[in-house]
Coordinates of C-alpha atoms in Angstrom, one line a residue:
X1 CA -63.8 29.3 -89.2
X2 CA -60.4 27.8 -89.3
X3 CA -58.1 25.4 -87.5
X4 CA -58.2 26.7 -83.9
X5 CA -57.2 29.9 -82.1
X6 CA -53.9 30.2 -83.9
X7 CA -55.4 29.8 -87.4
X8 CA -58.4 32.0 -88.1
X9 CA -59.4 32.9 -91.6
X10 CA -59.8 36.6 -92.8
X11 CA -63.4 37.8 -93.3
X12 CA -64.4 39.8 -96.3
X13 CA -67.4 41.4 -94.5
X14 CA -67.8 42.9 -91.0
X15 CA -68.5 40.5 -88.2
X16 CA -72.0 41.3 -86.9
X17 CA -72.3 40.3 -83.2
X18 CA -76.0 41.2 -82.9
X19 CA -76.8 42.2 -79.3
X20 CA -74.0 40.1 -77.7
X21 CA -71.3 42.0 -75.8
X22 CA -69.7 38.7 -74.8
X23 CA -69.3 37.7 -78.5
X24 CA -67.9 41.0 -79.5
X25 CA -65.3 41.2 -76.7
X26 CA -64.2 37.6 -76.9
X27 CA -63.8 37.8 -80.7
X28 CA -61.7 40.9 -80.3
X29 CA -59.3 39.0 -78.1
X30 CA -59.1 36.1 -80.5
X31 CA -58.5 38.4 -83.5
X32 CA -55.8 40.4 -81.8
X33 CA -53.2 37.7 -82.8
X34 CA -54.3 37.3 -86.4
X35 CA -52.2 39.0 -89.1
X36 CA -55.1 40.8 -90.9
X37 CA -57.8 43.4 -90.3
X38 CA -61.3 42.6 -89.2
X39 CA -64.3 45.0 -88.7
X40 CA -66.6 44.2 -85.8
X41 CA -70.1 45.7 -85.4
X42 CA -73.5 44.9 -83.8
X43 CA -77.0 46.2 -83.3
X44 CA -77.9 49.7 -82.1
X45 CA -77.7 48.6 -78.4
X46 CA -74.3 46.8 -78.8
X47 CA -72.8 49.8 -80.7
X48 CA -73.3 51.9 -77.6
X49 CA -71.4 49.6 -75.2
X50 CA -67.9 50.4 -74.2
X51 CA -65.1 48.6 -76.0
X52 CA -62.0 50.5 -75.0
X53 CA -61.8 48.5 -71.8
X54 CA -60.9 45.6 -74.2
X55 CA -59.1 47.4 -77.0
X56 CA -56.8 49.5 -74.8
X57 CA -55.0 46.4 -73.3
X58 CA -55.1 44.7 -76.7
X59 CA -53.3 47.7 -78.2
X60 CA -50.7 47.4 -75.4
X61 CA -50.2 43.8 -76.5
X62 CA -49.5 44.9 -80.1
X63 CA -52.8 45.0 -81.9
X64 CA -53.9 48.1 -83.8
X65 CA -57.4 49.5 -83.5
X66 CA -59.2 51.9 -85.8
X67 CA -62.4 53.3 -84.4
X68 CA -64.7 56.3 -84.4
X69 CA -64.2 58.9 -81.7
X70 CA -66.9 57.3 -79.4
X71 CA -66.1 54.3 -77.2
X72 CA -68.0 51.6 -79.1
X73 CA -68.6 49.7 -82.3
X74 CA -68.0 49.6 -85.2
X75 CA -64.3 49.3 -85.0
X76 CA -61.6 47.6 -87.1
X77 CA -58.8 45.6 -85.4
X78 CA -55.6 44.7 -87.1
X79 CA -53.9 41.9 -85.3
X80 CA -50.3 40.7 -85.4
X81 CA -47.5 39.4 -83.3
X82 CA -48.4 40.0 -79.7
X83 CA -46.3 40.6 -76.6
X84 CA -46.9 39.4 -73.0
X85 CA -49.3 41.5 -70.9
X86 CA -49.3 42.4 -67.2
X87 CA -52.4 44.5 -66.6
X88 CA -54.4 45.8 -63.7
X89 CA -58.0 45.9 -65.0
X90 CA -59.9 49.1 -64.2
X91 CA -63.2 47.1 -63.7
X92 CA -63.9 43.5 -62.8
X93 CA -65.3 42.0 -66.0
X94 CA -65.4 38.4 -67.1
X95 CA -65.8 39.6 -70.7
X96 CA -62.6 41.7 -70.6
X97 CA -60.7 39.0 -68.8
X98 CA -61.8 36.3 -71.2
X99 CA -60.8 38.5 -74.2
X100 CA -57.3 39.0 -72.9
X101 CA -56.8 35.4 -72.0
X102 CA -58.0 34.4 -75.5
X103 CA -55.5 36.9 -77.0
X104 CA -52.8 35.3 -74.9
X105 CA -53.8 31.8 -76.1
X106 CA -54.0 32.8 -79.8
X107 CA -50.8 34.7 -79.6
X108 CA -48.9 32.2 -77.5
X109 CA -47.9 34.8 -74.9
X110 CA -48.2 35.1 -71.1
X111 CA -51.0 37.2 -69.6
X112 CA -51.1 38.4 -66.0
X113 CA -54.3 40.1 -64.8
X114 CA -55.5 41.7 -61.6
X115 CA -59.2 42.5 -61.0
X116 CA -60.4 45.2 -58.7
X117 CA -63.2 44.7 -56.2
X118 CA -63.1 40.9 -56.2
X119 CA -63.0 38.3 -58.9
X120 CA -65.6 38.2 -61.8
X121 CA -66.9 35.0 -63.3
X122 CA -64.1 32.6 -64.0
X123 CA -65.5 30.5 -66.9
X124 CA -62.6 31.3 -69.1
X125 CA -60.0 30.2 -66.6
X126 CA -61.9 27.0 -65.9
X127 CA -62.3 26.2 -69.6
X128 CA -58.6 26.8 -70.3
X129 CA -57.5 24.6 -67.3
X130 CA -60.0 21.9 -68.4
X131 CA -58.3 21.9 -71.8
X132 CA -54.8 21.5 -70.3
X133 CA -53.7 25.1 -70.2
X134 CA -51.8 26.6 -67.3
X135 CA -54.0 29.1 -65.4
X136 CA -53.5 29.9 -61.8
X137 CA -54.0 32.6 -59.2
X138 CA -51.1 34.1 -57.2
X139 CA -51.3 37.0 -54.9
X140 CA -54.6 38.2 -56.3
X141 CA -53.2 38.0 -59.9
X142 CA -54.4 35.6 -62.6
X143 CA -51.4 34.0 -64.3
X144 CA -51.8 32.4 -67.7
X145 CA -49.0 30.6 -69.5
X146 CA -50.3 29.1 -72.8
X147 CA -49.2 25.6 -73.6
X148 CA -49.7 23.1 -76.4
X149 CA -52.3 23.7 -79.1
X150 CA -55.8 22.8 -78.1
X151 CA -57.2 19.9 -80.2
X152 CA -60.9 19.6 -81.2
X153 CA -63.1 18.4 -78.3
X154 CA -66.7 17.6 -77.4
X155 CA -68.2 19.0 -74.2
X156 CA -71.6 19.5 -72.5
X157 CA -72.3 23.1 -71.5
X158 CA -74.3 23.5 -68.2
X159 CA -77.4 25.7 -68.3
X160 CA -76.9 29.4 -67.7
X161 CA -77.8 30.4 -64.1
X162 CA -78.5 33.9 -65.3
X163 CA -81.4 32.5 -67.3
X164 CA -82.4 30.1 -64.6
X165 CA -82.6 33.1 -62.2
X166 CA -85.9 34.2 -63.8
X167 CA -87.5 30.8 -63.2
X168 CA -86.2 30.8 -59.6
X169 CA -87.8 34.2 -59.2
X170 CA -91.2 32.9 -60.4
X171 CA -91.1 30.0 -58.0
X172 CA -90.1 32.2 -55.0
X173 CA -93.0 34.5 -55.6
X174 CA -95.6 31.8 -56.4
X175 CA -98.5 31.0 -54.2
X176 CA -97.4 27.4 -53.9
X177 CA -95.7 24.4 -55.5
X178 CA -92.1 23.4 -56.2
X179 CA -89.9 23.9 -59.3
X180 CA -86.8 22.0 -60.2
X181 CA -84.4 23.6 -62.8
X182 CA -82.1 20.8 -64.0
X183 CA -78.5 20.9 -65.3
X184 CA -77.7 24.4 -64.1
X185 CA -74.2 25.6 -63.9
X186 CA -73.2 25.9 -60.2
X187 CA -69.8 27.7 -60.7
X188 CA -69.1 29.4 -57.3
X189 CA -68.5 32.7 -59.1
X190 CA -72.0 32.6 -60.6
X191 CA -74.1 31.4 -57.6
X192 CA -74.0 34.8 -55.9
X193 CA -77.7 35.2 -57.0
X194 CA -78.6 32.1 -55.0
X195 CA -76.7 33.4 -51.9
X196 CA -78.6 36.7 -52.0
X197 CA -82.0 35.1 -52.4
X198 CA -81.3 32.8 -49.5
X199 CA -80.4 35.8 -47.4
X200 CA -83.7 37.4 -48.5
X201 CA -85.6 34.5 -47.0
X202 CA -85.0 31.6 -49.4
X203 CA -82.6 29.8 -47.1
X204 CA -84.7 26.7 -46.7
X205 CA -86.6 27.0 -50.0
X206 CA -83.7 27.3 -52.6
X207 CA -81.6 24.1 -52.6
X208 CA -78.7 23.2 -54.8
X209 CA -78.1 19.6 -55.7
X210 CA -74.7 19.0 -57.3
X211 CA -74.5 16.4 -60.1
X212 CA -70.9 16.6 -61.5
X213 CA -68.5 18.7 -63.6
X214 CA -68.0 19.5 -67.3
X215 CA -64.6 20.9 -68.2
X216 CA -64.2 22.0 -64.5
X217 CA -67.6 23.6 -64.5
X218 CA -69.8 22.2 -61.6
X219 CA -73.4 21.7 -62.5
X220 CA -76.5 20.3 -60.9
X221 CA -80.2 21.0 -60.1
X222 CA -81.8 23.9 -58.3
X223 CA -85.0 23.1 -56.4
X224 CA -87.1 26.1 -55.4
X225 CA -90.3 26.6 -53.3
X226 CA -92.1 29.9 -52.5
X227 CA -90.7 32.1 -49.7
X228 CA -91.6 35.2 -47.8
X229 CA -88.9 37.6 -48.7
X230 CA -87.2 40.4 -46.7
X231 CA -84.8 43.2 -47.6
X232 CA -81.0 42.8 -47.6
X233 CA -78.0 44.8 -48.7
X234 CA -76.0 43.7 -51.7
X235 CA -72.4 45.0 -51.1
X236 CA -70.0 46.3 -53.7
X237 CA -67.8 43.2 -53.5
X238 CA -70.8 41.0 -54.3
X239 CA -71.7 42.9 -57.5
X240 CA -69.3 41.3 -59.9
X241 CA -70.8 37.9 -59.1
X242 CA -74.4 39.0 -59.6
X243 CA -74.2 41.8 -62.2
X244 CA -76.5 40.0 -64.7
X245 CA -79.0 38.9 -62.0
X246 CA -79.5 42.4 -60.5
X247 CA -82.7 43.0 -62.6
X248 CA -84.2 39.8 -61.1
X249 CA -83.0 40.6 -57.6
X250 CA -84.4 44.1 -57.8
X251 CA -87.8 42.8 -58.9
X252 CA -87.7 40.3 -56.0
X253 CA -86.7 43.2 -53.7
X254 CA -89.9 45.1 -54.9
X255 CA -91.9 42.2 -53.3
X256 CA -89.8 41.9 -50.1
X257 CA -90.4 43.5 -46.7
X258 CA -88.2 46.5 -46.2
X259 CA -85.7 48.4 -48.4
X260 CA -83.0 46.5 -50.3
X261 CA -79.9 48.5 -51.3
X262 CA -77.6 47.5 -54.2
X263 CA -74.2 49.2 -53.8
X264 CA -71.9 50.3 -56.6
X265 CA -74.0 49.2 -59.6
X266 CA -73.0 52.0 -61.9
X267 CA -71.8 49.4 -64.4
X268 CA -75.5 48.8 -65.2
X269 CA -75.6 52.1 -67.1
X270 CA -73.5 50.6 -69.9
X271 CA -75.3 47.3 -70.4
X272 CA -77.8 46.6 -73.2
X273 CA -79.6 49.7 -72.0
X274 CA -79.1 52.2 -69.2
X275 CA -80.2 49.3 -67.1
X276 CA -79.8 51.1 -63.8
X277 CA -82.1 54.0 -64.5
X278 CA -84.6 51.9 -66.4
X279 CA -84.8 49.3 -63.7
X280 CA -85.8 52.0 -61.1
X281 CA -88.2 53.7 -63.5
X282 CA -90.0 50.4 -64.3
X283 CA -90.3 49.4 -60.7
X284 CA -92.0 52.7 -60.1
X285 CA -94.1 52.3 -63.3
X286 CA -95.7 49.1 -61.9
X287 CA -96.5 50.7 -58.5
X288 CA -93.2 50.1 -56.5
X289 CA -90.6 52.3 -54.9
X290 CA -87.1 52.6 -56.3
X291 CA -84.5 55.3 -56.3
X292 CA -81.0 55.7 -57.8
X293 CA -78.5 57.7 -55.8
X294 CA -75.1 57.9 -57.3
X295 CA -74.1 54.3 -58.1
X296 CA -76.5 52.8 -55.6
X297 CA -80.1 51.5 -56.1
X298 CA -82.6 51.3 -53.3
X299 CA -85.8 49.3 -53.7
X300 CA -88.6 49.2 -51.1
X301 CA -91.0 46.3 -51.2
X302 CA -94.8 46.2 -51.2
X303 CA -97.5 43.6 -51.6
X304 CA -100.1 45.3 -53.8
X305 CA -100.6 43.7 -57.2
X306 CA -98.1 45.2 -59.8
X307 CA -99.9 47.1 -62.5
X308 CA -98.4 49.2 -65.3
X309 CA -96.4 49.3 -68.5
X310 CA -92.7 48.3 -68.6
X311 CA -90.3 50.0 -71.1
X312 CA -87.4 47.7 -71.9
X313 CA -85.4 49.6 -74.6
X314 CA -84.8 46.1 -76.0
X315 CA -83.0 44.9 -72.9
X316 CA -83.7 41.1 -72.6
X317 CA -83.0 40.9 -68.9
X318 CA -85.4 43.7 -68.0
X319 CA -88.1 42.1 -70.2
X320 CA -87.7 38.7 -68.4
X321 CA -87.4 40.2 -64.9
X322 CA -90.6 42.2 -65.1
X323 CA -92.4 39.3 -66.9
X324 CA -91.9 37.5 -63.5
X325 CA -94.1 40.2 -61.9
X326 CA -96.8 39.5 -64.5
X327 CA -97.3 36.0 -63.1
X328 CA -98.5 37.3 -59.7
X329 CA -102.1 37.1 -58.7
X330 CA -103.9 40.3 -59.8
X331 CA -101.0 41.6 -61.8
X332 CA -101.5 43.7 -64.9
X333 CA -98.0 44.2 -66.2
X334 CA -97.5 45.1 -69.9
X335 CA -94.1 44.4 -71.3
X336 CA -93.4 46.6 -74.4
X337 CA -91.0 44.1 -76.0
X338 CA -91.0 40.5 -74.7
X339 CA -89.5 39.3 -78.0
X340 CA -86.1 40.7 -77.0
X341 CA -85.8 37.9 -74.5
X342 CA -84.8 35.7 -77.4
X343 CA -81.3 37.3 -77.2
X344 CA -80.4 35.0 -74.2
X345 CA -83.4 32.8 -73.6
X346 CA -85.1 31.7 -76.8
X347 CA -88.7 30.6 -76.1
X348 CA -88.8 32.3 -72.7
X349 CA -92.5 33.3 -72.9
X350 CA -93.4 29.6 -73.7
X351 CA -91.3 28.3 -70.8
X352 CA -92.8 30.8 -68.4
X353 CA -96.3 30.0 -69.5
X354 CA -95.6 26.3 -69.0
X355 CA -94.4 26.6 -65.4
X356 CA -97.2 29.0 -64.5
X357 CA -100.1 27.1 -66.0
X358 CA -100.4 29.3 -69.0
X359 CA -100.8 32.6 -67.2
X360 CA -100.4 35.6 -69.5
X361 CA -97.3 37.7 -69.6
X362 CA -99.4 40.9 -69.7

């Protein structure tokens, strides 16, 4: 509440970010330039997620952070006059990158960032450029030089491809028909999921139809028909671009011919749940084969009807990914908490029932 990123009003009570790591981390960046203290907290799941990857560089810029000994929320951030930042990020993370760019915007200081292992999603950079700010890439570094104050604006936000991925998964595994998901964001740093499913056999059945751009974000329709899937390898350099879609890709791999390996997916251990271990355990719980070895996940496909109970630990992406399996003929998949899907996809059970003709979610 206020007059833009350089004029934010103090809050008397802690800001509760629910289950949203994106909200918590981006807000931390914005608050780092404000001359007052703010306490940030969240639900039980969010309080376990690492925040030092954001607060350490913000501290280097001049903010002060008071937190418990563990790496998580709640924490109190005292903002102030920031200084420029040149920072090699320890992990590729769109949330961390966005937080630091917002801190630079709010504080009116330059920010230079280098991401390891390939670029993460670039929504923040595109948005800032679309609003007239100077953001470029030079020698693998993101260079941000904040300009004039951003005025109020209206914009259309394309649909989230991470949410659309579950509908794409339903269509790929269906017995027949065709599904068109309209108005989906087709940002190249977010379409890694579509590239992987094409490699798995959806090359001729998953089609992107571009329609335009909104604040430099390309969007369009995705048309999907069923496909016979085969195994693939998802390499370490692909992971930053598919990190949120790995649950859906792993579920698809459990129905594909052969063994699919996801390399360097240890980051899944610090999502809304220990997503890596739960993903493998739940695939086994419904009759599939999945093993975690170090930071890699191997999933072997089969064609028997999936039957079993899925434990989500309140993780919305696990709930939705395994709900896709419940739409298969002969399936008996029981999701322990489908309601948690509301975190990112309100009304998901209703939408799924609509496109599957009312088939139960188990």
